[in-house]
CSV table of C-alpha atoms in Angstrom, one decimal:
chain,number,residue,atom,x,y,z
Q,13,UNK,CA,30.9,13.8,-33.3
Q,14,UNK,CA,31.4,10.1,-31.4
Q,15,UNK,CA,30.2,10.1,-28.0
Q,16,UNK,CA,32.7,8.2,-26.4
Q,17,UNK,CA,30.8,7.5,-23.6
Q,18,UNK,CA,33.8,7.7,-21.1
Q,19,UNK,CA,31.5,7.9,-17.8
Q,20,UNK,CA,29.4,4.9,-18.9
Q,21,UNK,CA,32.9,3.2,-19.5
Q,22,UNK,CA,33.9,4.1,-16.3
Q,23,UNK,CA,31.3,2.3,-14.6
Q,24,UNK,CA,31.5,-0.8,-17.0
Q,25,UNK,CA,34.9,-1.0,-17.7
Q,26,UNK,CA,34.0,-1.0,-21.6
Q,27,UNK,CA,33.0,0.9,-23.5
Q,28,UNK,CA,29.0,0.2,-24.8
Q,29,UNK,CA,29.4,1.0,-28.3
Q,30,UNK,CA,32.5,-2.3,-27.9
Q,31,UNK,CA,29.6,-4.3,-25.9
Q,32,UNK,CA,27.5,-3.8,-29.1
Q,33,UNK,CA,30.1,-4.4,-31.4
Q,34,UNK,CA,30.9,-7.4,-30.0
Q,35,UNK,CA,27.3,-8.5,-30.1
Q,36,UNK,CA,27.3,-7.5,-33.6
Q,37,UNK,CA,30.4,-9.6,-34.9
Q,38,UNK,CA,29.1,-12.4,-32.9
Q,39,UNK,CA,25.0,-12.5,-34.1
Q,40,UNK,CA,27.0,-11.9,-38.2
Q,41,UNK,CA,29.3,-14.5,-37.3
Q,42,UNK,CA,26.7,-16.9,-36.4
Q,43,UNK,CA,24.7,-15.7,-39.3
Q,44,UNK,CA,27.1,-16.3,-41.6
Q,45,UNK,CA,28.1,-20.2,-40.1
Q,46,UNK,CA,24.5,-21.0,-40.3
Q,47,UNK,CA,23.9,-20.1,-43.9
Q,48,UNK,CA,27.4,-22.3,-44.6
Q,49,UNK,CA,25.8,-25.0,-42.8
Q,50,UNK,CA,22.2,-25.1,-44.6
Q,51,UNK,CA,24.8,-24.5,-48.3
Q,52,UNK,CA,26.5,-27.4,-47.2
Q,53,UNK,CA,23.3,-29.5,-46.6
Q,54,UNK,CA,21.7,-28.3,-50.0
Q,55,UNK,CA,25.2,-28.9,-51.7
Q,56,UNK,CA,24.9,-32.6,-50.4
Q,57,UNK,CA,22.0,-33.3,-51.0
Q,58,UNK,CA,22.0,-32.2,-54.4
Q,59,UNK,CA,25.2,-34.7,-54.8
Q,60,UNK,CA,23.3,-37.7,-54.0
Q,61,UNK,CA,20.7,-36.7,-56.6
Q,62,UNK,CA,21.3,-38.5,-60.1
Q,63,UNK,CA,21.2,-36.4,-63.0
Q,64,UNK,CA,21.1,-33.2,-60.8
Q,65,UNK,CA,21.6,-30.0,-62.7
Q,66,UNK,CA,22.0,-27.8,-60.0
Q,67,UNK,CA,25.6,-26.8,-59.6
Q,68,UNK,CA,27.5,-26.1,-56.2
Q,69,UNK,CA,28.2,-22.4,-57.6
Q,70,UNK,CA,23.9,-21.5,-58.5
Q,71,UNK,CA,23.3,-22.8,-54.9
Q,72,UNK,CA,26.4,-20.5,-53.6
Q,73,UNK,CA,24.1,-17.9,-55.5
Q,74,UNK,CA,21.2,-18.6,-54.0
Q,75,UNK,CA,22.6,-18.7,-50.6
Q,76,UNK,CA,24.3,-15.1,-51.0
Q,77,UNK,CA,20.5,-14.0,-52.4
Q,78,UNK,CA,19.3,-14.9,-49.0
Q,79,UNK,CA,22.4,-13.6,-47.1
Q,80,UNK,CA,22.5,-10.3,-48.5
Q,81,UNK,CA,18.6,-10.1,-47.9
Q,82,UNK,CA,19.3,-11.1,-44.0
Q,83,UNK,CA,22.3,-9.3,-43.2
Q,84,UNK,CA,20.3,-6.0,-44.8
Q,85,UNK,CA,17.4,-7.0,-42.2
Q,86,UNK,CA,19.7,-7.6,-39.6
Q,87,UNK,CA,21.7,-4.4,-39.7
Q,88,UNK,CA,18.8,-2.5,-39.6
Q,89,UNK,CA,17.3,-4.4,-36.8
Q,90,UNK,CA,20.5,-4.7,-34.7
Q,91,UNK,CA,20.9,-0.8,-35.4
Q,92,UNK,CA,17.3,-0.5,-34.0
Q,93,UNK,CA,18.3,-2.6,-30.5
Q,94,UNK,CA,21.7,-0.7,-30.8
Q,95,UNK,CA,19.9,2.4,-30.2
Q,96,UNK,CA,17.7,1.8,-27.7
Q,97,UNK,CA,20.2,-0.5,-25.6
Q,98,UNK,CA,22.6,2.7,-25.4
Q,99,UNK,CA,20.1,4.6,-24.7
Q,100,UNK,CA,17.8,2.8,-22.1
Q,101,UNK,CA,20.5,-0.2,-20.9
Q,102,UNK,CA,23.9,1.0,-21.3
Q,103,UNK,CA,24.1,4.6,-20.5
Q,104,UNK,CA,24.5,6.7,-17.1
Q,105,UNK,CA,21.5,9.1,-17.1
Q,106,UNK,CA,22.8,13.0,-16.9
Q,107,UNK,CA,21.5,12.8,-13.2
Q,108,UNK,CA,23.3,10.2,-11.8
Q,109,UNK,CA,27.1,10.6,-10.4
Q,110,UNK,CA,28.8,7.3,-9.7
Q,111,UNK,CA,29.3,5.9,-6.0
Q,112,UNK,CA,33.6,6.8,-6.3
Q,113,UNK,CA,32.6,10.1,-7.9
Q,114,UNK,CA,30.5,11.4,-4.7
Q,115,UNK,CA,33.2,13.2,-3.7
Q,116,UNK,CA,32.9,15.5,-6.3
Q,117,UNK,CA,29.0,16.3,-5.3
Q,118,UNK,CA,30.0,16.8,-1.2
Q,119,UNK,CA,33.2,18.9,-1.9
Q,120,UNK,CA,32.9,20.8,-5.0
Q,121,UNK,CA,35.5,22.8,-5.0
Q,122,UNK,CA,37.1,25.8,-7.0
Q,123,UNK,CA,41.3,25.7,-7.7
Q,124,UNK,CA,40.8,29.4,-5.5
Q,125,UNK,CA,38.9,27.5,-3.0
Q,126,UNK,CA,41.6,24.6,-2.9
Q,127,UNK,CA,44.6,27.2,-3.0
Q,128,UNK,CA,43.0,28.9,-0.4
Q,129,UNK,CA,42.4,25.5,1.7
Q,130,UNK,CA,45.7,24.8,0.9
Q,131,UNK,CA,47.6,27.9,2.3
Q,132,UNK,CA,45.6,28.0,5.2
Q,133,UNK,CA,46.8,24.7,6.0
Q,134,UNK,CA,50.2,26.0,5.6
Q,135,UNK,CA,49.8,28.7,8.0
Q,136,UNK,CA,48.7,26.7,10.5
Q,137,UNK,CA,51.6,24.2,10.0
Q,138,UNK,CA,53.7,27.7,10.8
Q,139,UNK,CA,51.7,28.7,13.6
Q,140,UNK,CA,52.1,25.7,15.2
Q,141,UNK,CA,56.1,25.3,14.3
Q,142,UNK,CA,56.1,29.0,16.0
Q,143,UNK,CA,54.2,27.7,19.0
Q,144,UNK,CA,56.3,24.8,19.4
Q,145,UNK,CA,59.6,27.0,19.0
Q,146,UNK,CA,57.8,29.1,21.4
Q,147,UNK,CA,57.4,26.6,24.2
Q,148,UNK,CA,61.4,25.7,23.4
Q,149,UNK,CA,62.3,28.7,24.3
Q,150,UNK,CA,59.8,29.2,27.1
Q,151,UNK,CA,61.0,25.9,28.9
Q,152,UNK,CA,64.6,26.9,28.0
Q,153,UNK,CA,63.3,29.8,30.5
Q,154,UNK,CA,62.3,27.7,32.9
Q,155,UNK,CA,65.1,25.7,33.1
Q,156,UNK,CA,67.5,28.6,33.2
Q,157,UNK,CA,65.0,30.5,35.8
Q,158,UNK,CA,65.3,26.8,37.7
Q,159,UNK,CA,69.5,27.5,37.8
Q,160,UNK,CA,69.3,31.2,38.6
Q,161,UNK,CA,66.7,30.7,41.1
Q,162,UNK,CA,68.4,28.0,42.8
Q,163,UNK,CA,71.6,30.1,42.9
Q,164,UNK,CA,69.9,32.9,44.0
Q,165,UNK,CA,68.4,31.1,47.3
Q,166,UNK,CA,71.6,30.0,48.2
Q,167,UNK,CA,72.8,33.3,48.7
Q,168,UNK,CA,69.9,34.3,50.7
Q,169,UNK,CA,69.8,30.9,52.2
Q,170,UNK,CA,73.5,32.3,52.9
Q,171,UNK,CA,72.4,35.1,54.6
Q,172,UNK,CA,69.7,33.7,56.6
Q,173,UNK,CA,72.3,30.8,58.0
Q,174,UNK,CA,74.3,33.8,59.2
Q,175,UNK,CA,71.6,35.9,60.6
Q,176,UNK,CA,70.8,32.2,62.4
Q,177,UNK,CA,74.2,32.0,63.8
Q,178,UNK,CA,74.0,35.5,65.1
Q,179,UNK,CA,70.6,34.7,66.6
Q,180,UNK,CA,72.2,31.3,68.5
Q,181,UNK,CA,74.7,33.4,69.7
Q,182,UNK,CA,72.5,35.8,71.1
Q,183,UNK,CA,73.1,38.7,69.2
Q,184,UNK,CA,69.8,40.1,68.4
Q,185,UNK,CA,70.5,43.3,66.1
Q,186,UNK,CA,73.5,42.7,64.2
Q,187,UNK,CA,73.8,46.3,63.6
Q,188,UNK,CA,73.9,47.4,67.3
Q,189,UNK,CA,76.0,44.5,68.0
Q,190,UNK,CA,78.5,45.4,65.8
Q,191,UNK,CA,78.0,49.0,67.0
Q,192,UNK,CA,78.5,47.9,70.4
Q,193,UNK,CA,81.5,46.0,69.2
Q,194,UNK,CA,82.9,48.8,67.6
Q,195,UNK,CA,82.7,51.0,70.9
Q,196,UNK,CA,83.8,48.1,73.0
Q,197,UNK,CA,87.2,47.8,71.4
Q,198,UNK,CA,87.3,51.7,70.7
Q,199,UNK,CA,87.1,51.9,74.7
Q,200,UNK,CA,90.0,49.0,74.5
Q,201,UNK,CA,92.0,50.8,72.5
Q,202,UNK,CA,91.8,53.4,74.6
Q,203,UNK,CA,92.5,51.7,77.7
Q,204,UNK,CA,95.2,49.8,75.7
Q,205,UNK,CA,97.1,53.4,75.5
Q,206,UNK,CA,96.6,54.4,78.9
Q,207,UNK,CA,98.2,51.5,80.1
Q,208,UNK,CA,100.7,51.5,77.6
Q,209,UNK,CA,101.2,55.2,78.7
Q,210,UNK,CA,101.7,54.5,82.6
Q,211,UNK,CA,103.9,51.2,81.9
Q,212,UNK,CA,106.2,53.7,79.5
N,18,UNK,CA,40.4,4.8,-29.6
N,19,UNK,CA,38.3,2.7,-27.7
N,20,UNK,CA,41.1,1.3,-25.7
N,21,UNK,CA,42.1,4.8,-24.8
N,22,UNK,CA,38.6,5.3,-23.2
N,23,UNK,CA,38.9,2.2,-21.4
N,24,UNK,CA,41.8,3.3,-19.9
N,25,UNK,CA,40.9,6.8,-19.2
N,26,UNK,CA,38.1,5.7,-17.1
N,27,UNK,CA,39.7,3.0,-15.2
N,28,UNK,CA,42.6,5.5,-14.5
N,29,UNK,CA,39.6,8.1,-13.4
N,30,UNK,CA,38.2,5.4,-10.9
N,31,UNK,CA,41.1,4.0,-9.4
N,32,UNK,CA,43.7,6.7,-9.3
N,33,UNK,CA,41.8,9.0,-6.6
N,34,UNK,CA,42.5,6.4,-3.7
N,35,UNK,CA,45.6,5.4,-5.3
N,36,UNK,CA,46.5,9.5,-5.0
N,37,UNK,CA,44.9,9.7,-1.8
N,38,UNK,CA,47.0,6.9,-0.3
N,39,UNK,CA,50.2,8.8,-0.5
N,40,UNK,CA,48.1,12.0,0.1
N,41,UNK,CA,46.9,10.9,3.6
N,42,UNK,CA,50.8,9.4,4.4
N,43,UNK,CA,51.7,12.8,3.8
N,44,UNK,CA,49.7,14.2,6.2
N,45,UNK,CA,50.0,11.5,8.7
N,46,UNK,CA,53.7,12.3,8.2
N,47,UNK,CA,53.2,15.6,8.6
N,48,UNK,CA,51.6,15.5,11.7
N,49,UNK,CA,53.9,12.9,13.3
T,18,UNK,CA,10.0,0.1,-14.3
T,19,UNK,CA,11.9,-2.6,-15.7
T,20,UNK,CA,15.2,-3.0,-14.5
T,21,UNK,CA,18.1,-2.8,-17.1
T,22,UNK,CA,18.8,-6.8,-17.1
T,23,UNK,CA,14.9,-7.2,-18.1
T,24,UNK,CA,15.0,-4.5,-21.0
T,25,UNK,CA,18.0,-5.8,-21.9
T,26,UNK,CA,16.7,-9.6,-22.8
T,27,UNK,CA,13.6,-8.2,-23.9
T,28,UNK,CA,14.9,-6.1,-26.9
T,29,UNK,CA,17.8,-8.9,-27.7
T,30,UNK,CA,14.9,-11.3,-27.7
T,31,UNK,CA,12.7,-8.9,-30.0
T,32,UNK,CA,15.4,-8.5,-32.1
T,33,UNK,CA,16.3,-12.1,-32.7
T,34,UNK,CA,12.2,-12.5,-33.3
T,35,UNK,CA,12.5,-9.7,-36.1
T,36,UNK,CA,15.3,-11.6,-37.5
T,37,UNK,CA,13.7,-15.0,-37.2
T,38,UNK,CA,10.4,-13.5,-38.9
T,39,UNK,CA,12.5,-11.3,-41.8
T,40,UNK,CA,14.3,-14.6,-42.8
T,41,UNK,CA,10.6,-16.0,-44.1
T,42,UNK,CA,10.2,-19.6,-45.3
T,43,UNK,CA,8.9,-17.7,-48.6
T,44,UNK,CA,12.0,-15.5,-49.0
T,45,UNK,CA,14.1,-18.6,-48.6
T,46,UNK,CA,12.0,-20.9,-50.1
T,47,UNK,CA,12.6,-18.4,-53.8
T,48,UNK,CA,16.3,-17.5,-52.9
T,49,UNK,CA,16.4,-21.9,-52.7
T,50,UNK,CA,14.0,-22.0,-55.5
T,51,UNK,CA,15.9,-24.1,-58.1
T,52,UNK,CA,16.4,-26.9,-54.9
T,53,UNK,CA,12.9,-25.9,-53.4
T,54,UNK,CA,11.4,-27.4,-56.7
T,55,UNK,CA,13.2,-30.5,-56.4
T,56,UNK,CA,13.0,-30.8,-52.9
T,57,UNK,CA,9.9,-28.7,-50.9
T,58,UNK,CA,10.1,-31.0,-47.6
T,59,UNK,CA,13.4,-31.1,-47.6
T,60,UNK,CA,13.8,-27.3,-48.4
T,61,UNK,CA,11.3,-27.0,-45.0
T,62,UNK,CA,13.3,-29.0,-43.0
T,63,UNK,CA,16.4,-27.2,-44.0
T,64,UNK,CA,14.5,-24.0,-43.2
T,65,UNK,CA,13.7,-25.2,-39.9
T,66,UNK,CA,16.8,-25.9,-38.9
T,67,UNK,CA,18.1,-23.1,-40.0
T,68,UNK,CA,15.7,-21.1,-38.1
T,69,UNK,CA,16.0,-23.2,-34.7
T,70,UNK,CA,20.6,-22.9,-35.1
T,71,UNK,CA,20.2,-19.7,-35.4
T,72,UNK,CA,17.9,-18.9,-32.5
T,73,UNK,CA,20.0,-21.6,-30.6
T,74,UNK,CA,23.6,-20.0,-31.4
T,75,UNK,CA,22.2,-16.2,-30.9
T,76,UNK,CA,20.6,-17.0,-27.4
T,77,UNK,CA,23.7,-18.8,-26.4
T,78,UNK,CA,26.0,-15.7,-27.7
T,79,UNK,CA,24.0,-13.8,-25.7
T,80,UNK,CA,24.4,-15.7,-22.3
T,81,UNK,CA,28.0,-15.4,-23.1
T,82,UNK,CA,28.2,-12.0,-23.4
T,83,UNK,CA,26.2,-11.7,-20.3
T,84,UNK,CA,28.8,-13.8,-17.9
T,85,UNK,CA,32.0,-12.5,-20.1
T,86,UNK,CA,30.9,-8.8,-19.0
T,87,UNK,CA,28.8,-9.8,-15.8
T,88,UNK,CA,26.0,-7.6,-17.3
T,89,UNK,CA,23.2,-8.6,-15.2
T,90,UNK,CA,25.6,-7.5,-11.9
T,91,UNK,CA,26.3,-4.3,-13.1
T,92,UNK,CA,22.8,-3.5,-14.7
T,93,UNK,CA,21.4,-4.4,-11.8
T,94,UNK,CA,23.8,-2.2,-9.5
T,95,UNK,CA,23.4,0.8,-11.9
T,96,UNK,CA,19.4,0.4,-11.3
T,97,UNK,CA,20.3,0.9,-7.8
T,98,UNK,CA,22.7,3.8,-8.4
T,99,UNK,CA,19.8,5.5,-10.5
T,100,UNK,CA,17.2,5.1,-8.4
T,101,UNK,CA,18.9,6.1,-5.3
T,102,UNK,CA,20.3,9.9,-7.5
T,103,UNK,CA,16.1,9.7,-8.5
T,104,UNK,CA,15.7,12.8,-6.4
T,105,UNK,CA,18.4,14.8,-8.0
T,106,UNK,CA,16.9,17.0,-11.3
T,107,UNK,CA,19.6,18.4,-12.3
T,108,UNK,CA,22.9,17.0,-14.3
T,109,UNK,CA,25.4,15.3,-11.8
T,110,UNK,CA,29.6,15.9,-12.0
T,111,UNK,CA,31.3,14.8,-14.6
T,112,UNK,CA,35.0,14.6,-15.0
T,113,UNK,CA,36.1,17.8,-16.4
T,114,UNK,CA,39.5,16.0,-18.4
T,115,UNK,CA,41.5,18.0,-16.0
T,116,UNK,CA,43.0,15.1,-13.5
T,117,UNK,CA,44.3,17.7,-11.4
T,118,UNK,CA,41.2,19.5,-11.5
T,119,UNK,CA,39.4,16.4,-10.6
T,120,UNK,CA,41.5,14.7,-8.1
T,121,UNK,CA,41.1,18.1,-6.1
T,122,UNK,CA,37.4,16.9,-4.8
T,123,UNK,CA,39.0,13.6,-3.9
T,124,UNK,CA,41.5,15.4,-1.5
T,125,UNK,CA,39.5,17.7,0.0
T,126,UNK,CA,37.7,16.1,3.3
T,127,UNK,CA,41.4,15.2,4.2
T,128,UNK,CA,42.6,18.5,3.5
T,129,UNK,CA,39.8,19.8,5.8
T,130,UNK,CA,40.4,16.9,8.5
T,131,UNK,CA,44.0,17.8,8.5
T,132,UNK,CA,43.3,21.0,8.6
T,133,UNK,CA,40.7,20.9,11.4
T,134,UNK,CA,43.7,18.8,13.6
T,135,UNK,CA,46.1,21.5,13.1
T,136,UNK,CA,43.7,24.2,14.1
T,137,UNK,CA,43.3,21.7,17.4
T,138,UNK,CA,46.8,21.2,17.7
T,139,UNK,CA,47.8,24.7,17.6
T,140,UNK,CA,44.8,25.4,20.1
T,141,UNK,CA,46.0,22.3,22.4
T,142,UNK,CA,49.7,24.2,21.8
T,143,UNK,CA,49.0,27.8,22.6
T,144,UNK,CA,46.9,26.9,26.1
T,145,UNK,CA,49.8,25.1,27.1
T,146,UNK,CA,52.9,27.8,25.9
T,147,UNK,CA,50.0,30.2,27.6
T,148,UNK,CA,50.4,28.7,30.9
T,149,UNK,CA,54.7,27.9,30.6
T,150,UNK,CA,54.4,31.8,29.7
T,151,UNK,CA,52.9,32.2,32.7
T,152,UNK,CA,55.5,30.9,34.8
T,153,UNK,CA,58.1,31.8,33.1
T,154,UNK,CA,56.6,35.2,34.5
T,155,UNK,CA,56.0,34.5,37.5
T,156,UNK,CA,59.6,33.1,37.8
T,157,UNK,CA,60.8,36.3,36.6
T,158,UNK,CA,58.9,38.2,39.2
T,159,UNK,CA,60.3,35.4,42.0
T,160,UNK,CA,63.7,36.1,40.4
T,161,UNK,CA,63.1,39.6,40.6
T,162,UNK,CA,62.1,39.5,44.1
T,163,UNK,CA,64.8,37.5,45.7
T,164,UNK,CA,66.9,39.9,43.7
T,165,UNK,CA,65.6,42.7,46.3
T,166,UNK,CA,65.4,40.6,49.0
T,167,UNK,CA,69.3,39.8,48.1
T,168,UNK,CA,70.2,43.7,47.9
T,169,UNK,CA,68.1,44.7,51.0
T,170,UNK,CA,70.2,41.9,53.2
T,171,UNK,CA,73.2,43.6,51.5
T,172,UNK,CA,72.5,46.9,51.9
T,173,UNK,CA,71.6,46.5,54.9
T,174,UNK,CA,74.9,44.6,55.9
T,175,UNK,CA,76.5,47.6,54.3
């Protein structure tokens, strides 16, 4: 079961067990150029000594004696630091949330809780396209109300400029007036026959 | 494998803004 | 506490100690043994060497790796980080491999700042629609009432 550490690579941006690795392959590599190096040294040396025995493949021997002794050491040791740098250096203890992962510990939320959040944001968008299709029609009202209203005191405006004229003219109650009237040029109509009648 | 980790948790870091960018234009746009 | 950059160098630097001290002058001294014979001082200086390249390339490998991955930055911010969730007991978030699970928390305080405009908006709207409403009925009832006042003039001129 690999741990693949995802978090601790999200917060690195590697992975630790690749930070080890690479520490690994570098410490081997090094081990391994060193123990050319000393070979090489011992080889020459060897060369400039008359009647040497020693041939360059019993040093190579000797050298992979001691480099299989080291690199069993080292692995063991670098699997020692291994542990304890993934556990003490390069992990994210079970506590701790990352700074851009906060958001997760002030809002925890539930797919019901965010569906929920959700639709209630979509009523309100309705509610507020009714309210504002509400006042369109409201001030459509007013406008219209403005045109009827207008309209409406004309005609009584209408009214009142011919009540005025009657009152400049001294009539006072229309309605008697015209009553009066009425007699008047009953009485003349009368008087028209009469006259008519005494002329015939 | 590794380089799939890698890239599952840079993806995990940087794609919230990157979401919440067009997220908040959306409701910027929305309210406009 | 040490911080994470200390521990760190300290177990590299035990490490490369252990390995230093496992690679004994004895052990190389009788893997070297046929040159050793020939050659004991030179065998020691050889050794030394060995022993002081080694140390030299590891320590060096190590500051590389530092700088390459900026280690010492980020140990020392995640000391911060840790210290400052030391109150918390139990275990934090962790992504669930759900994006769309995940990304949910990342959305919500806009979700609830939009929503907390819209519920301002539509209070803003329905104050104001209550007050057009309002004279939209009291321009009914004025409409109304010139209606009468138009029919009493005319009845009356009937």
């Amino acid at each position: 079961e690999v741990d693949p550490m995802a978090y601790e690579a999200q917060f690195f941006g590697f992975t630790p067990q690749t930070c080890m690795l690479r520490i690994y392959l570098a410490f081997q590599d090094y081990l391994f150029e060193v123990m050319q190096v000393v070979e090489g040294v011992i080889v020459k040396k060897l060369d400039k000594m008359p009647g040497c025995q020693i041939s360059p493949s019993q040093v190579r021997k000797c050298t992979e004696e001691f480099l299989l002794f080291m690199r069993d050491r080292f692995d063991k040791l670098f699997g020692k630091m291994e542990e304890v740098l993934l556990q003490l250096v390069l992990r994210i203890p079970k506590n701790v949330l990352l700074p851009e992962d906060k958001v997760h510990e002030q809002y925890p939320c539930s797919s019901e809780e965010f569906q929920a959040l959700q639709e209630e944001i979509r009523q309100l968008q309705l509610q507020c396209r009714a309210e504002a299709a509400a006042q369109q029609a409201l001030r459509a009202e007013l406008e219209e109300q403005k045109v009827v209203k207008a309209e409406l005191e004309k005609v009584l405006q209408w009214f009142d400029d011919l009540e005025k004229i009657f009152r400049e003219q001294g009539i006072g109650s229309l309605q008697e007036s015209l009553a009066f009237l009425t007699q008047s040029s009953k009485k003349l109509q009368g008087v028209l026959k009469e006259v008519e009648q005494k002329s015939g | 494998f590794d380089e799939l980790i890698v890239e599952t948790a840079k993806k995990r870091k940087q794609w919230p803004k990157k979401i919440l960018v067009h997220a908040i234009q959306t409701m910027k746009a929305e309210q406009e | 506490p040490q911080g994470r950059a200390q521990v760190f160098s300290t177990v590299v630097d035990a490490f490369l100690k252990k390995l230093l001290a496992a690679g004994s002058y004895q052990k190389f001294a009788s893997c070297y043994r046929c040159f050793y014979k020939l050659q004991p001082q030179l065998t020691r200086s050889i050794y030394d060497q060995f022993l002081s390249q080694l140390q030299s390339s590891i320590t060096e490998e190590i500051q590389e790796v530092k700088s390459e991955g900026n280690l010492e930055g980020l140990f020392n911010s995640l000391d911060k980080i840790v210290e400052e969730a030391k109150a918390r007991e139990e275990p934090a978030w962790r992504p669930s491999g759900i994006p769309e699970q995940d990304v949910r928390s990342a959305l919500v305080p806009y979700l609830l700042k939009h929503r907390s405009y819209l519920r301002q908006v539509l209070r803003e709207q329905q104050e104001e629609n209550r007050k057009v409403a309002e004279s939209v009925l009291a321009g009914r009832d004025r409409i109304v009432e010139l209606q009468q006042l138009i029919r009493a003039h005319k009845e009356a001129w009937q």
